[in-house]
XYZ file of C-alpha atoms in Angstrom:
436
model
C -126.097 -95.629 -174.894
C -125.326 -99.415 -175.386
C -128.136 -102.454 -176.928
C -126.927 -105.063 -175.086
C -129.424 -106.875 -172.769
C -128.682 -104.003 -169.868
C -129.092 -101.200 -172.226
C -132.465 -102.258 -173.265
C -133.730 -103.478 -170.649
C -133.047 -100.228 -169.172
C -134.526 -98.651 -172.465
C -137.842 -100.853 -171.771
C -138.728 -99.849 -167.746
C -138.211 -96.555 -169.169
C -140.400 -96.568 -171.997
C -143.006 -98.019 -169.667
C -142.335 -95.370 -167.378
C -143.701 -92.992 -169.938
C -140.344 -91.125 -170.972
C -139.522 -90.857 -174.641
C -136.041 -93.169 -175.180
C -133.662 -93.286 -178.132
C -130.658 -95.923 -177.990
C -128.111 -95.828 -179.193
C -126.036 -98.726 -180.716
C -122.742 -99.230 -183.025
C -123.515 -102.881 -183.633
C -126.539 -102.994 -186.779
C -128.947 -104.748 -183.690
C -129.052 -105.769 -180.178
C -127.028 -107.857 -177.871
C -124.433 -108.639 -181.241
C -121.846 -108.252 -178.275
C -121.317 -109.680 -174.905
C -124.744 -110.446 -174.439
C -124.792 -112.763 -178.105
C -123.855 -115.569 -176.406
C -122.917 -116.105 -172.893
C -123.601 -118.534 -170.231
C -127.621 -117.926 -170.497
C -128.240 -118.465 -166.297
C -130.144 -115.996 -164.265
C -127.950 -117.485 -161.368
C -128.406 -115.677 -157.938
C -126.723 -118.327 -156.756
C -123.843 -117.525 -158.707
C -122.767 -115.141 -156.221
C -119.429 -115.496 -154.723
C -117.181 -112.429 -155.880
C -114.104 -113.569 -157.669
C -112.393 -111.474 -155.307
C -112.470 -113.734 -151.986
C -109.682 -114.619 -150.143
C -108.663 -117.851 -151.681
C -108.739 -115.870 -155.148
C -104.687 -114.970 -155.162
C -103.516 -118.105 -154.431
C -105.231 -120.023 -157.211
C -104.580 -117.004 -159.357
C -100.644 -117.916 -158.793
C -101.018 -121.773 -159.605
C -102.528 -120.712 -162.681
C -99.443 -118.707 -164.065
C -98.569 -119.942 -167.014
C -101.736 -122.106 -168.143
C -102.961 -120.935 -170.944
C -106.036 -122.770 -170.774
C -105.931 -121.455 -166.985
C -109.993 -120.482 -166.023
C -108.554 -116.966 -164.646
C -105.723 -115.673 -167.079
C -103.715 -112.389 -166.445
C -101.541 -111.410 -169.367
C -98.363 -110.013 -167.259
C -97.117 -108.997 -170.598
C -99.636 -106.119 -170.813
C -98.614 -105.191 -167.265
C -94.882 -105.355 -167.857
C -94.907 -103.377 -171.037
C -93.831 -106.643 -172.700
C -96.626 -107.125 -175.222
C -94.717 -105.841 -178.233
C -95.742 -101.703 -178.002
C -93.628 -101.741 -174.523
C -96.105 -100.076 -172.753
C -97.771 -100.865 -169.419
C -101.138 -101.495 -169.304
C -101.731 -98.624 -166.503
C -105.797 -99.374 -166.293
C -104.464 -103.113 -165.471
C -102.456 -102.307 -162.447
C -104.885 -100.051 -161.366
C -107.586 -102.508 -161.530
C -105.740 -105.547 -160.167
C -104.638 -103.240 -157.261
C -107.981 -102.952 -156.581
C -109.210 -106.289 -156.822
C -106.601 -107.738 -154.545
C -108.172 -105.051 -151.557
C -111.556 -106.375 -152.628
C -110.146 -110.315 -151.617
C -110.199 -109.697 -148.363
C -112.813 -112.062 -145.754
C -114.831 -108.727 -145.307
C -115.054 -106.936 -148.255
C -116.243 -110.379 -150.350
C -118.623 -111.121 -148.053
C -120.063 -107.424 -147.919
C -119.870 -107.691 -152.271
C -121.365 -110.821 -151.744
C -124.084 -109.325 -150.049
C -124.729 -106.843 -152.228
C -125.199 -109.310 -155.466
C -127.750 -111.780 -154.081
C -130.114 -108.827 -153.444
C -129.902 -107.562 -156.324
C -129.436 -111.177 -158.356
C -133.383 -111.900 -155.989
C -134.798 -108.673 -157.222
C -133.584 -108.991 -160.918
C -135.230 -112.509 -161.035
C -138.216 -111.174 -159.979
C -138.453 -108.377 -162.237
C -137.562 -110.706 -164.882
C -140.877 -112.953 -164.279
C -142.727 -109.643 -164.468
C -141.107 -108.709 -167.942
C -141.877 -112.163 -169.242
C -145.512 -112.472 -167.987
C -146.080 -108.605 -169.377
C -144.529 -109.146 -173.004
C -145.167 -113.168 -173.247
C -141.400 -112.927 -174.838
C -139.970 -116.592 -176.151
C -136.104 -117.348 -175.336
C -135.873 -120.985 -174.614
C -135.950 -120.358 -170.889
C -135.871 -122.977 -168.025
C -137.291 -122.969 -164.324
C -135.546 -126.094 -163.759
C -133.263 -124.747 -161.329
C -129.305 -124.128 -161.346
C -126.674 -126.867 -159.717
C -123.111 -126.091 -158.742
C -121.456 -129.367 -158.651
C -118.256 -130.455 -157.449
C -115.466 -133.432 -158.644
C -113.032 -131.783 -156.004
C -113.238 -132.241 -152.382
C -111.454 -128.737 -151.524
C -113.576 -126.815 -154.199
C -117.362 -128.809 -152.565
C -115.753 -127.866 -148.918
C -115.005 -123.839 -149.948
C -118.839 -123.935 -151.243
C -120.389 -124.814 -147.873
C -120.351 -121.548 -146.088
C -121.165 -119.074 -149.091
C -123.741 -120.987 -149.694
C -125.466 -120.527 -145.755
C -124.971 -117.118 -146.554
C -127.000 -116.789 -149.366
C -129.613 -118.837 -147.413
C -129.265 -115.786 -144.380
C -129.846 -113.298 -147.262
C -132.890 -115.383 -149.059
C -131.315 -117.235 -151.537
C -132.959 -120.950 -151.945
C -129.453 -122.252 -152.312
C -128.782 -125.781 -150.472
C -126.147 -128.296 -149.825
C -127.665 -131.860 -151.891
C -125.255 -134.942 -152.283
C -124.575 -136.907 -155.014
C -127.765 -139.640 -155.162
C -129.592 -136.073 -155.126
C -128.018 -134.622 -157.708
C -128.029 -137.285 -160.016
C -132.018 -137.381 -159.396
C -132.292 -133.537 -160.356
C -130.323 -134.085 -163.463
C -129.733 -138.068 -164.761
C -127.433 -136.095 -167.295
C -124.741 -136.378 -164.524
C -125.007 -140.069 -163.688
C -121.905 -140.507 -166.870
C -119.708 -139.237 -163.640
C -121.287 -139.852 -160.734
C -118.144 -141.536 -159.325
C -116.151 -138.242 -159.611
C -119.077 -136.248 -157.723
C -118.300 -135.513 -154.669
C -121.674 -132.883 -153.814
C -122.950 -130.324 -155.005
C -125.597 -127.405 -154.328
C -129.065 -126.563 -155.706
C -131.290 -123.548 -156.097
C -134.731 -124.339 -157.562
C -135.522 -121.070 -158.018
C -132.773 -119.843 -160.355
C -133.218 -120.211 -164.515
C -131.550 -120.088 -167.494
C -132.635 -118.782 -171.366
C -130.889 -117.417 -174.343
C -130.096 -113.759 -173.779
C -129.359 -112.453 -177.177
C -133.091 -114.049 -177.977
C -134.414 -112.347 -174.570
C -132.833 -108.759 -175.886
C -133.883 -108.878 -179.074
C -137.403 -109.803 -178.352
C -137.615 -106.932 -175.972
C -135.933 -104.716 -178.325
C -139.465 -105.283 -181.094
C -141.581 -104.439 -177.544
C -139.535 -101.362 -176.698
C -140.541 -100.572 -180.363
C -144.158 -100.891 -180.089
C -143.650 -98.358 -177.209
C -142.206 -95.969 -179.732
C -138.048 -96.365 -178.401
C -135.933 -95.528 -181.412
C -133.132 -97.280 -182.116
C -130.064 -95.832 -183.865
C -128.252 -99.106 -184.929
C -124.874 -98.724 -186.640
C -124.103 -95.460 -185.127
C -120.613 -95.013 -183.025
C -120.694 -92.963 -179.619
C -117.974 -90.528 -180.198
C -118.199 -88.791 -177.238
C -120.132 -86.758 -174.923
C -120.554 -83.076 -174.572
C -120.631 -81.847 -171.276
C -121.038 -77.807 -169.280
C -119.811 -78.173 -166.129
C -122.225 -80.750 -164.321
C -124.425 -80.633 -167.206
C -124.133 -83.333 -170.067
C -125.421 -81.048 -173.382
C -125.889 -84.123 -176.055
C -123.705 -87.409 -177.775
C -121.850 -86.739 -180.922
C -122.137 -89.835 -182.748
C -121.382 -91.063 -186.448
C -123.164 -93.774 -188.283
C -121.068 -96.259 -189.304
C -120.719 -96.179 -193.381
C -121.014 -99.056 -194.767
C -118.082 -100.987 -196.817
C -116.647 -99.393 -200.023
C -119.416 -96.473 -199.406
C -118.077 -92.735 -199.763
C -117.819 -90.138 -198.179
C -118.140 -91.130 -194.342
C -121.161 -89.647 -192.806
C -120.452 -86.457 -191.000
C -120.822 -86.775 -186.907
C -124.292 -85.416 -185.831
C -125.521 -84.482 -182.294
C -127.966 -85.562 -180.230
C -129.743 -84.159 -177.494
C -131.810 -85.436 -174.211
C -132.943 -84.792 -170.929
C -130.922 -87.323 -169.226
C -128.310 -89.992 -170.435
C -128.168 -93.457 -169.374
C -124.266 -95.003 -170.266
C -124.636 -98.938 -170.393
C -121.769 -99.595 -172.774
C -120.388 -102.442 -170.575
C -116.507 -102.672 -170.783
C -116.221 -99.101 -173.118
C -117.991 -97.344 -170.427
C -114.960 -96.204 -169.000
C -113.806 -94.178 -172.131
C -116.371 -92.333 -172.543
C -116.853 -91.276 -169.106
C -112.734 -90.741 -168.453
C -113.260 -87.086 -169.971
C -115.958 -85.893 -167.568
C -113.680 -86.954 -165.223
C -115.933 -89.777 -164.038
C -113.756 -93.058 -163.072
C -115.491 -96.053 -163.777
C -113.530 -99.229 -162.281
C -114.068 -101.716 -165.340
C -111.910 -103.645 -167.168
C -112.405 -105.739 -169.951
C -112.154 -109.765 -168.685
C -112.820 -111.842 -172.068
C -115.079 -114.937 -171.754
C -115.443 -117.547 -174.014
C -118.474 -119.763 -174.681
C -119.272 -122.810 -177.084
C -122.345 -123.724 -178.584
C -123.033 -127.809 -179.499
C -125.499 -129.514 -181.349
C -127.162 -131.670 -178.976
C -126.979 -135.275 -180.313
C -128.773 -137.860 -177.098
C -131.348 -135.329 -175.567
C -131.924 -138.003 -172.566
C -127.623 -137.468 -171.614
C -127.485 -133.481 -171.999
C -128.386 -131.770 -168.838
C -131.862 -129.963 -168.494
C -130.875 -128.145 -165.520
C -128.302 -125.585 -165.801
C -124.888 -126.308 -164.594
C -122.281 -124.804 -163.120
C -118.755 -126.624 -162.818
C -116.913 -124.669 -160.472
C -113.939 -126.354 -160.119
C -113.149 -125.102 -164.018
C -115.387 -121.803 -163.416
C -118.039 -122.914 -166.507
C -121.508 -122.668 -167.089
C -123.470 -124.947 -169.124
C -127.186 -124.210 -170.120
C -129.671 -126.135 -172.631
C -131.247 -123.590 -175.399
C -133.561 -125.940 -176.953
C -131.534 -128.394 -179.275
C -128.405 -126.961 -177.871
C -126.296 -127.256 -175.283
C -124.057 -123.638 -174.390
C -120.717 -123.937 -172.247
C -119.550 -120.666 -171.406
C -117.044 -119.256 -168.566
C -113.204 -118.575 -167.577
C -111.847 -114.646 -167.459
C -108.768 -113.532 -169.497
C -107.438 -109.708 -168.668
C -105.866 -108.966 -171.884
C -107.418 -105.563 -173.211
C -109.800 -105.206 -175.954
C -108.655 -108.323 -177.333
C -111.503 -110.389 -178.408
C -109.491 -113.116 -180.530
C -110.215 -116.754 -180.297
C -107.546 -118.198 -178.393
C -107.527 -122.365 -179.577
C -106.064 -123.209 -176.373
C -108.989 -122.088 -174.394
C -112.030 -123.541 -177.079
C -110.475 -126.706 -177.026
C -110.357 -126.410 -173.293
C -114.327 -125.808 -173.299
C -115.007 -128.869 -175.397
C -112.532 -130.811 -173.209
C -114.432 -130.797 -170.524
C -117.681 -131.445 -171.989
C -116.440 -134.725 -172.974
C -115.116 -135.890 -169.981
C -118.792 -134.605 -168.431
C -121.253 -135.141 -171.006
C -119.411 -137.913 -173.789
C -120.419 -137.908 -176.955
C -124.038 -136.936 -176.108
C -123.225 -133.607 -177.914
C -121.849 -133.054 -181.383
C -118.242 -131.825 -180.214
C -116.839 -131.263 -184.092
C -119.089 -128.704 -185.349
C -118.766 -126.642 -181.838
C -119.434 -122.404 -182.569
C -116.767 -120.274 -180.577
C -117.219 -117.146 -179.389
C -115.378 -114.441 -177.350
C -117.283 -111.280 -175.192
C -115.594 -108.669 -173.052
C -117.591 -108.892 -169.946
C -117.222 -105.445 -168.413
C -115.491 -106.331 -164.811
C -115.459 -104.351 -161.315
C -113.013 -105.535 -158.812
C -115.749 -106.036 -156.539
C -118.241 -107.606 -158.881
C -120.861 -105.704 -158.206
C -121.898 -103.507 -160.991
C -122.050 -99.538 -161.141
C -125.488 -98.340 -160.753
C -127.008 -94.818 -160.030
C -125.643 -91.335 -160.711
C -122.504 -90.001 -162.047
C -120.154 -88.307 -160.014
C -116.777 -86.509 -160.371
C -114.256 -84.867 -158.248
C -117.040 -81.705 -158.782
C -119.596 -83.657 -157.511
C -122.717 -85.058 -158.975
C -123.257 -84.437 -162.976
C -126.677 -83.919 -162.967
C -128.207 -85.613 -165.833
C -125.589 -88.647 -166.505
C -126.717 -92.023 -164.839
C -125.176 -95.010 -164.876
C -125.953 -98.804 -165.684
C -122.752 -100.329 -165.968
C -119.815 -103.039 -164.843
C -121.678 -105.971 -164.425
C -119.560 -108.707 -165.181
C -120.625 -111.866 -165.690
C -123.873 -111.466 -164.101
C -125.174 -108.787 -166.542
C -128.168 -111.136 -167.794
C -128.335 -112.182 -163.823
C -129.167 -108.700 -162.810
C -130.086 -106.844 -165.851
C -133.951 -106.498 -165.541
C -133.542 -105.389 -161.424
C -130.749 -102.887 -162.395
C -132.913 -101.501 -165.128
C -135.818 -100.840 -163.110
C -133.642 -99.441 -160.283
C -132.109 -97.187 -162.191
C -135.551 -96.342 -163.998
C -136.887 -95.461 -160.496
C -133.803 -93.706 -159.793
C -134.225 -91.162 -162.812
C -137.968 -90.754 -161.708
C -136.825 -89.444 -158.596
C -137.933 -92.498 -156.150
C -136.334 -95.076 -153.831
C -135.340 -98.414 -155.803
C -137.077 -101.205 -154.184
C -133.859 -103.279 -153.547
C -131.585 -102.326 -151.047
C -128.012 -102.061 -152.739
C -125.206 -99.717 -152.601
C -126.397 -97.352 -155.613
C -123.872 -94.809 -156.488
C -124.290 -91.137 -156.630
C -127.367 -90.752 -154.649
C -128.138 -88.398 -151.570
C-alpha cells in the first residue's frame, strides 16, 4: 500500500524475493507525492534527530516567523484555526517529541539512523548496479556548511559520533571546502567550516522510483494506480484484504463500486496517512504530517552552481544538482494535511539561494512544491511488524514514518523488511518493531 519511493522499493526486494506483489496507489503513478520532489540526498550524514536538546529553544525564537525553518501552527493546537477544534494528534505528537530532545534519547535515535542511513546506501549501489537505472545521481559527496559560528560549533561532536558508528563524516575548513565545491567561493567570507562525507550522494528520487517501478514490472508487480485505500479488513490478529475504490475520473458516472482485495501479507508504506488506516486495528503509529517545501531552478552559469550536494544548516536546506537543475528543498511546518503553497516560505527558498549562489540560477521561473513528509518524534522510521494492545497482527508489516530521510533509507528499509517477511534476521542492526 503506498508508490512512493519506500513503497516500491519495498515492492522490488520483494519481487526479487520471489513473492507475487500488487501495489497499490491513489496517485495515477509513482512517487507523484512526497517523493516528486524533495531534497534528492542519500545523506547518512544527515543524521542528527530534530529532537536534540537545543531543538526547544530555537523552536521558541522561531514563534512567529513565518518563514521560520521549523513552524508549529499553535492555532491547530489551541482550537483557533477557524473549526475550534484542537488538533489532539498534535499535542500528542509534540508531547512526544519534546521526551525524544533529551541528550540520551537523540543520541540513541541518532544511533539508530546512521546504521540504517550506511546500510540503505549500500543497498542502493546494489539496486543501481542490478537494474543500471538513470536518475541524475552524484558520488560527489555531501557538505554541511556553516555561516554561523554557534551552528559550525553544535556540528563538531555529532559529527565524531557518526565517525564512532562508521560514518565518513569529517570536520574540513573553509580553503577545503571551497576546493570540494568552487561553487561556494561567492561567500567564502561568511564560511566559517563546514563538514564532508565523500561517501554520501544525491539523485532525483521521483526519476529513481519510477524507473524501478518499469523493473518491478518486468518482474510481473501489478500496479493499481488511481485506486484509494479505503480501509482494511481485519479478524482478530488477522488482516482478511483492502477495500479500495478506483478513483473515477472527472465528469465520469457512476463512481466505481469499492472492490476487495486479498493477500498473504500486507505491507502499509503510505507515509504520513499511515496512521489512519492503521488507527482502527488499533495500531498507533506516531506520525504526523511536517510539510516541506522544495524549489526547482534552471541552472543558468554551470561553473557557479554547486556539484556537490549541500546542506545549509543554519536555515535547515538542502540543495542538490539534477542535471541542468539545481533543487533547494527543506524547513518543517506542523499544520495538518495542509499541502498549500505558503509565498512566505518559497520566497524564503529563493532568498537564500541568492545570497549563496547569485544569479548563477534562473531565480524567476523557480517550480514550488509542497510534500507531507511523514514525521516520528524520534526520527527514526517505523519498521517491522504490527502490533496492538492484543499483540502482534500477524500478517500486517510495516514500512513507514520516515521523515525526511525516506529516499536516505528507503532501499535498506525495504530489504529489511523484505527479510523480515521471509522470516530471517535483517542484516542491519536497528530497533525493528514487532519482532520476537
Amino acid at each position: 500500500m503506498g508508490a512512493g519511493v519506500v513503497g516500491v522499493t519495498t515492492a522490488w526486494q520483494l519481487a526479487q524475493a520471489g513473492f507475487g506483489v500488487t501495489v497499490v496507489e491513489q496517485e495515477p503513478a509513482a512517487a507523484l507525492q512526497t517523493s516528486f520532489a524533495n531534497g534528492g540526498q542519500i545523506s547518512v550524514s544527515h543524521a542528527t534527530p530534530w529532537a536534540n536538546p537545543s531543538t526547544p529553544l530555537k523552536a521558541l525564537k522561531w514563534l512567529g516567523q513565518e518563514d521560520a525553518p521549523l513552524l508549529f501552527r499553535w492555532r491547530r493546537l489551541f482550537g483557533l484555526d477557524g473549526e475550534h477544534t484542537v488538533d489532539q494528534a498534535l499535542w500528542r505528537w509534540s508531547m512526544q517529541f519534546l521526551r525524544e530532545c533529551s541528550a540520551t534519547r537523540a543520541d540513541a535515535n541518532l544511533v539508530q539512523m546512521v546504521r540504517l542511513g550506511l546500510y540503505s546506501r549500500q543497498v542502493l549501489g546494489e539496486v543501481r548496479a542490478a537494474t543500471g537505472i538513470q536518475y541524475h545521481h552524484l558520488t560527489r559527496g555531501i557538505m554541511h556548511f556553516y555561516t554561523d559560528r554557534a551552528e559550525f560549533a553544535s556540528a563538531i561532536a555529532p559529527t565524531e559520533r557518526m565517525q564512532q558508528l562508521g560514518c565518513d563524516r569529517r570536520v574540513i575548513d573553509v580553503a577545503e571546502a571551497i576546493v570540494l565545491e568552487p561553487a561556494l567561493a561567492a561567500v567564502q567570507d561568511k564560511l566559517v567550516g563546514a563538514t564532508f562525507t565523500a561517501l554520501d550522494e544525491s539523485g532525483d528520487a521521483r526519476r529513481f522510483t519510477q524507473a524501478l517501478v518499469q523493473d518491478a514490472k518486468r518482474m510481473g508487480v501489478q500496479f493499481l494506480f488511481n485506486h484509494k485505500i479505503l480501509h482494511l479488513i481485519a479478524n482478530g490478529q488477522h488482516v482478511q484484504g483492502v477495500e479500495v475504490q478506483e478513483v473515477a475520473e472527472p465528469n465520469h458516472a457512476p463512481t466505481p463500486a469499492p472492490k476487495r482485495l486479498t493477500a498473504d501479507a500486507y505491507v502499509l508504506a503510505l507515509g504520513s496517512y499511515s496512521p489512519l488506516l492503521a488507527k482502527p486495528l488499533g495500531v498507533q503509529l506516531p506520525i504526523y504530517p511536517a510539510k516541506g517545501y522544495s524549489a526547482t531552478y534552471q541552472v543558468l552559469d554551470a561553473a557557479r552552481a554547486p556539484y556537490v550536494s549541500l546542506i545549509d544548516d543554519e536555515f535547515k536546506l538542502v540543495y542538490s544538482r539534477l542535471g541542468d537543475q539545481l533543487r533547494v528543498a527543506g524547513t518543517a511546518e506542523f499544520n495538518g494535511f495542509d499541502r498549500a503553497l505558503n509565498p512566505v516560505r518559497c520566497q524564503a527558498l529563493t532568498r537564500r539561494v541568492v545570497e549563496v549562489f547569485g544569479d548563477a540560477v534562473d531565480t524567476r521561473e523557480a517550480n514550488f512544491w509542497t510534500g507531507l513528509r511523514p514525521m516520528t518524534p524520534s526520527n527514526v522510521p517505523i519498521i517491522g511488524r504490527a502490533t496492538n494492545r492484543h499483540g502482534r497482527i500477524d500478517n500486517l508489516y510495516l514500512n513507514t514514518g520516515h521523515g525526511t530521510l525516506g529516499w536516505t533509507h528507503s532501499n535498506g528499509s525495504a530489504k529489511a523488511l523484505r527479510d523480515i517477511i521471509l522470516g530471517q534476521m535483517p542484516e542491519v542492526n536497528f530497533d525493528f518493531v514487532g519482532l520476537d
